[in-house]
Amino acid sequence: MKKVLSMVLAVAMMTSMAMATTYTLGKNAISISTGASGIDKDDIALAPGDKLRIYPDQFEENQNDALTKSEFDSDYFSITTKKITKGANLIASVSINDNEGCVEIKFNQDYDLSRKEKDAKKNVEIEKLEVKTKKTVNEDETNEIKKNKTFLVCQNLSIAVGHVKVDPYGLQEDMELSSNDLGKVLCFDKDAGGEDVSYGTMSVELGDIAYLEGRVYDGDEVFYDYDEDADTDILKAYPDAEMSFVNIYTNGFPTAMDLEVYADEDEYVYAIKDGKLVASGLKWDEDAYAYTGKIRSSASYVISDIELDTTAVDTDGDGETDDNTTENPETGANDVVGVATALAVVSLVAAGAVSLKK
């Protein structure tokens, strides 16, 4: 069982799954799904929900690397030119990430947006992106950068955005999802499966933290994915707990999936709804040695080594606490009707703090 032992460890956790991956543009770039990396910026393909970071050493204009990421934050810089000629609706934000010292482009989540693996259409075009100093950086030092100095971050950048679409995906009576197919839109087709069936059972291992199993039908298009990113707000709210997280993403399962969240019997499993902990509705199953239940939509869960006081959270912002949950004395888990299905927005936080500078 993976444990978030401390805030430092949680902050150090970076995105790992295809659902919400953080990519870096430039010579040290992570290999992107089309194989694009380095300075080859004409064939970049990302998934909805991903983030693309551009660091100062990869800006189009940063002569002699005069500007470094340790000197780059929103106190001293602002984005002054943002000319997006195509696909602006696919971009959630373009901002300066103070913790990382970079320009960060975040893409909107859209489960219906897909692309075939070898036919990625360029649907975001950034003609020009510039930043400018708001005040002098490193004043009276040899590497001083004057106020109103403009840096060209990128130009003529083309990006294909979409979940990889596997069409057709052979429908069989019993199927086990490969980890390579997580984060893809699977188009189930009985004619491609080699078996004369109109529905089948798909089992999905979500790392070593959870498991899904449920029925799919001919013609269904389903997205399966997950990550184990920590919600830092929840970590801060419960500093005495050791917690691990599992965030499950889908465009909607065709039928209710059987869910197993791997936790010990003496641990506590909660759901996240609107950024708050709530009862998970999951029950301890000795045979599965997991907390089990049903799930139909995206959801997030927290495993804690100690019982957490969800009634102490001010959910309405009115200074009053909500204490209408009930506790199951056999498991120590809170119990409400149904399974939480809200998609948690999981913060991606860079490790370390930005040093004082300038």
Tab-separated table of C-alpha atoms in Angstrom:
chain	number	residue	atom	x	y	z
A	1	MET	CA	0.000	0.000	0.000
A	2	LYS	CA	1.438	3.308	-1.074
A	3	LYS	CA	1.396	5.868	1.740
A	4	VAL	CA	1.654	9.617	1.641
A	5	LEU	CA	3.896	9.802	4.682
A	6	SER	CA	4.110	13.539	4.873
A	7	MET	CA	3.262	16.754	3.091
A	8	VAL	CA	6.717	16.830	1.563
A	9	LEU	CA	6.241	13.401	0.039
A	10	ALA	CA	2.830	14.331	-1.271
A	11	VAL	CA	4.114	17.499	-2.865
A	12	ALA	CA	6.861	15.485	-4.519
A	13	MET	CA	4.341	13.249	-6.234
A	14	MET	CA	4.022	14.115	-9.915
A	15	THR	CA	1.409	12.972	-12.390
A	16	SER	CA	2.106	9.614	-13.866
A	17	MET	CA	-0.886	8.374	-15.814
A	18	ALA	CA	-2.148	9.353	-19.237
A	19	MET	CA	-5.185	11.122	-17.823
A	20	ALA	CA	-3.335	14.122	-16.444
A	21	THR	CA	0.281	14.158	-17.426
A	22	THR	CA	2.622	17.116	-17.156
A	23	TYR	CA	4.937	17.516	-20.130
A	24	THR	CA	7.983	19.722	-20.515
A	25	LEU	CA	8.781	21.379	-23.795
A	26	GLY	CA	12.408	21.436	-24.866
A	27	LYS	CA	15.607	19.436	-24.920
A	28	ASN	CA	14.745	17.688	-21.659
A	29	ALA	CA	11.147	17.006	-22.663
A	30	ILE	CA	9.311	13.862	-21.686
A	31	SER	CA	8.660	11.706	-24.748
A	32	ILE	CA	5.156	12.591	-25.884
A	33	SER	CA	2.704	10.026	-27.268
A	34	THR	CA	3.592	10.741	-30.905
A	35	GLY	CA	7.299	10.481	-30.098
A	36	ALA	CA	7.824	14.226	-30.284
A	37	SER	CA	10.490	15.589	-27.941
A	38	GLY	CA	13.435	17.931	-27.896
A	39	ILE	CA	13.149	21.032	-30.040
A	40	ASP	CA	10.954	19.315	-32.612
A	41	LYS	CA	7.839	21.308	-31.773
A	42	ASP	CA	5.791	20.508	-34.879
A	43	ASP	CA	4.346	17.184	-33.740
A	44	ILE	CA	3.201	17.534	-30.134
A	45	ALA	CA	0.201	15.479	-29.038
A	46	LEU	CA	-1.382	15.797	-25.603
A	47	ALA	CA	-4.507	14.512	-23.922
A	48	PRO	CA	-7.288	16.695	-22.524
A	49	GLY	CA	-6.462	17.555	-18.927
A	50	ASP	CA	-2.702	17.500	-19.546
A	51	LYS	CA	-0.336	20.345	-18.765
A	52	LEU	CA	2.523	21.626	-20.900
A	53	ARG	CA	5.324	23.517	-19.174
A	54	ILE	CA	7.776	25.786	-20.952
A	55	TYR	CA	10.804	26.764	-18.870
A	56	PRO	CA	12.913	29.892	-19.490
A	57	ASP	CA	15.830	27.895	-20.902
A	58	GLN	CA	13.435	26.739	-23.657
A	59	PHE	CA	11.945	30.140	-24.480
A	60	GLU	CA	12.310	31.040	-28.145
A	61	GLU	CA	14.147	34.219	-27.150
A	62	ASN	CA	16.278	34.065	-24.024
A	63	GLN	CA	19.730	35.112	-25.156
A	64	ASN	CA	22.583	33.391	-23.349
A	65	ASP	CA	20.055	31.937	-20.911
A	66	ALA	CA	19.936	35.290	-19.146
A	67	LEU	CA	16.642	34.323	-17.516
A	68	THR	CA	16.475	31.190	-15.354
A	69	LYS	CA	13.532	29.487	-13.695
A	70	SER	CA	14.731	30.601	-10.248
A	71	GLU	CA	14.198	34.206	-11.374
A	72	PHE	CA	10.862	33.648	-13.087
A	73	ASP	CA	7.606	34.186	-11.220
A	74	SER	CA	4.434	36.265	-11.385
A	75	ASP	CA	5.754	38.888	-8.979
A	76	TYR	CA	8.216	40.036	-11.617
A	77	PHE	CA	6.668	38.816	-14.890
A	78	SER	CA	3.328	38.898	-16.654
A	79	ILE	CA	2.011	37.275	-19.815
A	80	THR	CA	1.569	40.168	-22.237
A	81	THR	CA	0.978	38.477	-25.602
A	82	LYS	CA	-1.205	35.389	-25.970
A	83	LYS	CA	-2.182	34.950	-29.598
A	84	ILE	CA	-3.972	31.634	-30.030
A	85	THR	CA	-5.235	31.371	-33.587
A	86	LYS	CA	-6.908	27.968	-33.277
A	87	GLY	CA	-8.334	25.828	-30.490
A	88	ALA	CA	-8.451	28.449	-27.739
A	89	ASN	CA	-11.538	26.684	-26.360
A	90	LEU	CA	-9.384	23.626	-25.670
A	91	ILE	CA	-7.095	25.567	-23.336
A	92	ALA	CA	-8.146	25.996	-19.717
A	93	SER	CA	-5.417	28.455	-18.776
A	94	VAL	CA	-2.063	29.938	-19.697
A	95	SER	CA	-0.285	31.097	-16.564
A	96	ILE	CA	3.009	31.534	-14.769
A	97	ASN	CA	3.700	28.676	-12.372
A	98	ASP	CA	5.569	30.321	-9.510
A	99	ASN	CA	6.593	27.056	-7.855
A	100	GLU	CA	8.127	25.667	-11.031
A	101	GLY	CA	9.360	28.925	-12.550
A	102	CYS	CA	7.778	28.334	-15.957
A	103	VAL	CA	4.888	29.167	-18.245
A	104	GLU	CA	2.213	26.500	-17.892
A	105	ILE	CA	-0.501	25.688	-20.414
A	106	LYS	CA	-3.351	23.593	-19.048
A	107	PHE	CA	-5.822	21.902	-21.370
A	108	ASN	CA	-9.519	21.425	-20.678
A	109	GLN	CA	-10.831	17.964	-19.935
A	110	ASP	CA	-13.125	16.638	-22.645
A	111	TYR	CA	-13.898	12.926	-22.737
A	112	ASP	CA	-15.538	13.265	-26.141
A	113	LEU	CA	-12.380	14.686	-27.705
A	114	SER	CA	-10.425	11.833	-29.255
A	115	ARG	CA	-7.896	11.216	-31.977
A	116	LYS	CA	-6.781	8.105	-33.796
A	117	GLU	CA	-3.305	7.002	-32.857
A	118	LYS	CA	-1.637	7.805	-36.189
A	119	ASP	CA	-3.962	10.551	-37.350
A	120	ALA	CA	-3.484	13.362	-34.840
A	121	LYS	CA	-5.012	16.535	-36.201
A	122	LYS	CA	-3.310	19.757	-35.138
A	123	ASN	CA	-6.171	21.446	-33.346
A	124	VAL	CA	-4.344	24.051	-31.211
A	125	GLU	CA	-2.216	26.717	-32.853
A	126	ILE	CA	-0.305	29.233	-30.743
A	127	GLU	CA	1.067	31.932	-33.014
A	128	LYS	CA	2.841	33.874	-30.288
A	129	LEU	CA	3.236	33.806	-26.526
A	130	GLU	CA	5.306	36.463	-24.750
A	131	VAL	CA	6.105	37.520	-21.191
A	132	LYS	CA	7.401	40.865	-19.942
A	133	THR	CA	9.104	42.042	-16.767
A	134	LYS	CA	6.901	44.175	-14.505
A	135	LYS	CA	9.906	45.541	-12.638
A	136	THR	CA	13.663	45.172	-12.628
A	137	VAL	CA	14.887	41.685	-11.820
A	138	ASN	CA	18.125	41.232	-9.849
A	139	GLU	CA	18.594	44.959	-9.503
A	140	ASP	CA	22.229	46.131	-9.181
A	141	GLU	CA	23.550	42.656	-10.019
A	142	THR	CA	25.521	41.523	-13.044
A	143	ASN	CA	22.557	39.540	-14.350
A	144	GLU	CA	20.096	42.430	-13.955
A	145	ILE	CA	17.062	42.378	-16.248
A	146	LYS	CA	15.402	45.739	-16.826
A	147	LYS	CA	11.716	46.541	-16.475
A	148	ASN	CA	9.602	46.051	-19.634
A	149	LYS	CA	12.010	43.471	-21.039
A	150	THR	CA	10.060	41.104	-23.321
A	151	PHE	CA	10.807	37.406	-23.755
A	152	LEU	CA	9.301	35.317	-26.559
A	153	VAL	CA	8.102	32.074	-24.988
A	154	CYS	CA	7.033	30.298	-28.184
A	155	GLN	CA	5.715	30.955	-31.656
A	156	ASN	CA	3.950	28.895	-34.317
A	157	LEU	CA	3.438	26.048	-31.846
A	158	SER	CA	1.080	23.312	-33.085
A	159	ILE	CA	-0.458	20.850	-30.643
A	160	ALA	CA	-2.806	17.923	-31.235
A	161	VAL	CA	-5.195	17.510	-28.320
A	162	GLY	CA	-7.343	14.449	-27.784
A	163	HIS	CA	-7.543	11.071	-26.144
A	164	VAL	CA	-6.223	8.332	-28.382
A	165	LYS	CA	-9.188	6.515	-29.925
A	166	VAL	CA	-8.900	2.765	-30.480
A	167	ASP	CA	-11.470	1.950	-33.149
A	168	PRO	CA	-12.271	-0.886	-33.352
A	169	TYR	CA	-11.495	-2.526	-30.009
A	170	GLY	CA	-12.351	-6.217	-30.171
A	171	LEU	CA	-15.261	-7.210	-27.931
A	172	GLN	CA	-14.863	-10.553	-26.181
A	173	GLU	CA	-16.699	-12.387	-23.444
A	174	ASP	CA	-13.897	-11.838	-20.916
A	175	MET	CA	-11.341	-9.053	-21.296
A	176	GLU	CA	-8.504	-7.658	-19.199
A	177	LEU	CA	-7.546	-4.073	-19.975
A	178	SER	CA	-3.879	-3.546	-20.736
A	179	SER	CA	-2.215	-0.680	-18.861
A	180	ASN	CA	-1.282	0.682	-22.309
A	181	ASP	CA	-4.988	1.256	-23.017
A	182	LEU	CA	-5.611	3.367	-19.937
A	183	GLY	CA	-6.368	6.942	-20.965
A	184	LYS	CA	-7.714	5.911	-24.389
A	185	VAL	CA	-11.232	5.859	-25.788
A	186	LEU	CA	-12.057	2.219	-26.543
A	187	CYS	CA	-14.690	1.571	-29.226
A	188	PHE	CA	-15.986	-1.948	-28.568
A	189	ASP	CA	-16.764	-3.924	-31.724
A	190	LYS	CA	-18.009	-7.518	-31.694
A	191	ASP	CA	-16.898	-8.087	-35.300
A	192	ALA	CA	-13.290	-7.336	-34.314
A	193	GLY	CA	-13.293	-9.575	-31.257
A	194	GLY	CA	-13.340	-12.960	-32.933
A	195	GLU	CA	-16.195	-14.155	-30.709
A	196	ASP	CA	-19.903	-14.109	-31.441
A	197	VAL	CA	-20.913	-12.035	-28.409
A	198	SER	CA	-22.853	-8.795	-28.039
A	199	TYR	CA	-21.443	-7.976	-24.606
A	200	GLY	CA	-18.477	-8.885	-22.455
A	201	THR	CA	-16.930	-8.330	-19.034
A	202	MET	CA	-14.003	-5.923	-18.777
A	203	SER	CA	-11.641	-6.124	-15.797
A	204	VAL	CA	-9.319	-3.198	-15.094
A	205	GLU	CA	-6.383	-3.206	-12.685
A	206	LEU	CA	-5.696	0.311	-11.415
A	207	GLY	CA	-2.107	-0.188	-10.333
A	208	ASP	CA	-1.958	-1.891	-6.954
A	209	ILE	CA	-4.562	0.357	-5.346
A	210	ALA	CA	-7.904	-0.499	-6.983
A	211	TYR	CA	-9.759	-2.812	-9.379
A	212	LEU	CA	-12.791	-2.430	-11.645
A	213	GLU	CA	-14.967	-5.034	-13.329
A	214	GLY	CA	-18.134	-4.590	-15.342
A	215	ARG	CA	-20.063	-5.294	-18.502
A	216	VAL	CA	-19.620	-3.472	-21.817
A	217	TYR	CA	-21.632	-3.831	-25.005
A	218	ASP	CA	-21.051	-3.765	-28.741
A	219	GLY	CA	-20.848	-0.147	-29.867
A	220	ASP	CA	-19.900	1.299	-26.459
A	221	GLU	CA	-17.115	3.903	-26.365
A	222	VAL	CA	-15.516	3.891	-22.924
A	223	PHE	CA	-12.655	5.797	-21.312
A	224	TYR	CA	-10.835	4.170	-18.373
A	225	ASP	CA	-8.098	5.921	-16.417
A	226	TYR	CA	-6.853	6.746	-12.931
A	227	ASP	CA	-4.064	8.373	-10.979
A	228	GLU	CA	-2.902	8.450	-7.388
A	229	ASP	CA	-2.313	12.192	-7.127
A	230	ALA	CA	-2.702	13.638	-3.662
A	231	ASP	CA	-5.135	16.453	-2.877
A	232	THR	CA	-2.929	18.845	-0.927
A	233	ASP	CA	-5.892	20.696	0.603
A	234	ILE	CA	-7.051	17.476	2.229
A	235	LEU	CA	-3.517	16.668	3.368
A	236	LYS	CA	-3.307	20.058	5.033
A	237	ALA	CA	-6.695	19.595	6.680
A	238	TYR	CA	-5.629	16.297	8.283
A	239	PRO	CA	-1.891	16.606	9.027
A	240	ASP	CA	-1.838	13.688	11.488
A	241	ALA	CA	-3.051	11.117	8.970
A	242	GLU	CA	-1.087	8.974	6.559
A	243	MET	CA	-3.122	8.930	3.377
A	244	SER	CA	-3.106	7.546	-0.137
A	245	PHE	CA	-5.398	8.590	-2.962
A	246	VAL	CA	-7.023	7.012	-5.989
A	247	ASN	CA	-8.818	9.130	-8.604
A	248	ILE	CA	-10.857	7.208	-11.181
A	249	TYR	CA	-11.791	8.836	-14.491
A	250	THR	CA	-14.346	7.809	-17.108
A	251	ASN	CA	-16.774	9.265	-19.614
A	252	GLY	CA	-19.405	7.113	-17.918
A	253	PHE	CA	-19.358	3.340	-17.555
A	254	PRO	CA	-22.097	1.573	-19.602
A	255	THR	CA	-23.127	-0.391	-16.499
A	256	ALA	CA	-22.249	-0.097	-12.827
A	257	MET	CA	-18.727	-1.397	-12.317
A	258	ASP	CA	-17.731	-3.482	-9.312
A	259	LEU	CA	-15.065	-1.509	-7.466
A	260	GLU	CA	-12.419	-2.767	-5.061
A	261	VAL	CA	-10.187	-0.290	-3.221
A	262	TYR	CA	-7.259	-2.100	-1.655
A	263	ALA	CA	-6.955	-1.123	1.985
A	264	ASP	CA	-6.508	-2.960	5.246
A	265	GLU	CA	-9.538	-3.656	7.415
A	266	ASP	CA	-8.307	-1.254	10.085
A	267	GLU	CA	-7.913	1.577	7.579
A	268	TYR	CA	-10.602	4.080	6.627
A	269	VAL	CA	-11.820	4.853	3.100
A	270	TYR	CA	-13.518	8.140	2.268
A	271	ALA	CA	-14.742	9.727	-0.950
A	272	ILE	CA	-13.970	13.256	-2.127
A	273	LYS	CA	-16.887	15.455	-3.123
A	274	ASP	CA	-16.543	19.142	-3.929
A	275	GLY	CA	-13.070	19.096	-2.400
A	276	LYS	CA	-14.311	17.676	0.924
A	277	LEU	CA	-14.172	14.245	2.524
A	278	VAL	CA	-17.497	12.399	2.685
A	279	ALA	CA	-18.589	8.829	3.404
A	280	SER	CA	-17.479	6.493	0.628
A	281	GLY	CA	-20.344	4.004	0.756
A	282	LEU	CA	-17.780	1.213	0.342
A	283	LYS	CA	-17.892	-1.858	2.602
A	284	TRP	CA	-15.077	-4.042	3.836
A	285	ASP	CA	-15.017	-7.433	2.057
A	286	GLU	CA	-12.863	-10.062	3.732
A	287	ASP	CA	-12.757	-12.332	0.663
A	288	ALA	CA	-11.527	-9.538	-1.612
A	289	TYR	CA	-9.482	-8.039	1.220
A	290	ALA	CA	-10.636	-4.651	0.000
A	291	TYR	CA	-13.350	-2.077	0.414
A	292	THR	CA	-15.954	-2.805	-2.246
A	293	GLY	CA	-18.925	-1.156	-3.894
A	294	LYS	CA	-20.329	0.005	-7.230
A	295	ILE	CA	-19.238	2.902	-9.417
A	296	ARG	CA	-20.767	4.390	-12.575
A	297	SER	CA	-18.944	7.708	-12.959
A	298	SER	CA	-15.639	9.386	-12.156
A	299	ALA	CA	-14.824	9.408	-8.447
A	300	SER	CA	-11.986	9.925	-5.987
A	301	TYR	CA	-11.161	8.086	-2.767
A	302	VAL	CA	-8.837	8.571	0.179
A	303	ILE	CA	-7.364	5.788	2.308
A	304	SER	CA	-6.371	6.902	5.798
A	305	ASP	CA	-4.614	5.086	8.611
A	306	ILE	CA	-6.792	6.895	11.173
A	307	GLU	CA	-10.438	7.861	11.345
A	308	LEU	CA	-10.989	11.396	10.063
A	309	ASP	CA	-13.529	13.855	11.401
A	310	THR	CA	-15.471	14.852	8.311
A	311	THR	CA	-18.047	16.648	10.488
A	312	ALA	CA	-15.401	19.210	11.422
A	313	VAL	CA	-15.254	20.527	7.852
A	314	ASP	CA	-17.156	23.731	7.175
A	315	THR	CA	-18.758	22.655	3.898
A	316	ASP	CA	-21.006	25.691	3.513
A	317	GLY	CA	-18.538	28.387	4.459
A	318	ASP	CA	-20.979	29.698	7.097
A	319	GLY	CA	-18.966	28.768	10.160
A	320	GLU	CA	-21.222	25.784	10.907
A	321	THR	CA	-20.167	22.174	10.553
A	322	ASP	CA	-22.065	19.373	8.858
A	323	ASP	CA	-22.563	16.360	11.103
A	324	ASN	CA	-25.274	14.390	9.329
A	325	THR	CA	-23.086	11.392	8.467
A	326	THR	CA	-23.435	8.050	10.225
A	327	GLU	CA	-20.710	5.627	11.154
A	328	ASN	CA	-20.612	1.874	10.627
A	329	PRO	CA	-19.238	0.436	13.891
A	330	GLU	CA	-18.076	-2.756	12.203
A	331	THR	CA	-15.720	-1.089	9.766
A	332	GLY	CA	-15.243	2.370	11.217
A	333	ALA	CA	-16.189	3.729	7.805
A	334	ASN	CA	-18.888	6.308	7.228
A	335	ASP	CA	-21.956	5.007	5.389
A	336	VAL	CA	-24.343	6.923	3.131
A	337	VAL	CA	-26.637	5.888	0.299
A	338	GLY	CA	-24.899	5.554	-3.039
A	339	VAL	CA	-21.341	5.997	-4.188
A	340	ALA	CA	-19.774	9.430	-4.586
A	341	THR	CA	-19.449	10.116	-8.280
A	342	ALA	CA	-18.013	13.605	-8.437
A	343	LEU	CA	-14.869	14.065	-10.526
A	344	ALA	CA	-12.184	15.412	-8.204
A	345	VAL	CA	-9.957	18.139	-9.548
A	346	VAL	CA	-6.571	16.980	-8.313
A	347	SER	CA	-3.973	19.660	-7.845
A	348	LEU	CA	-0.607	19.111	-9.462
A	349	VAL	CA	1.979	20.588	-7.158
A	350	ALA	CA	5.689	20.806	-7.857
A	351	ALA	CA	8.224	19.702	-5.257
A	352	GLY	CA	10.059	22.290	-3.234
A	353	ALA	CA	9.574	25.986	-2.775
A	354	VAL	CA	10.726	28.857	-4.913
A	355	SER	CA	13.749	30.445	-3.329
A	356	LEU	CA	13.771	34.141	-2.515
A	357	LYS	CA	15.470	35.970	-5.269
A	358	LYS	CA	15.921	39.227	-7.033
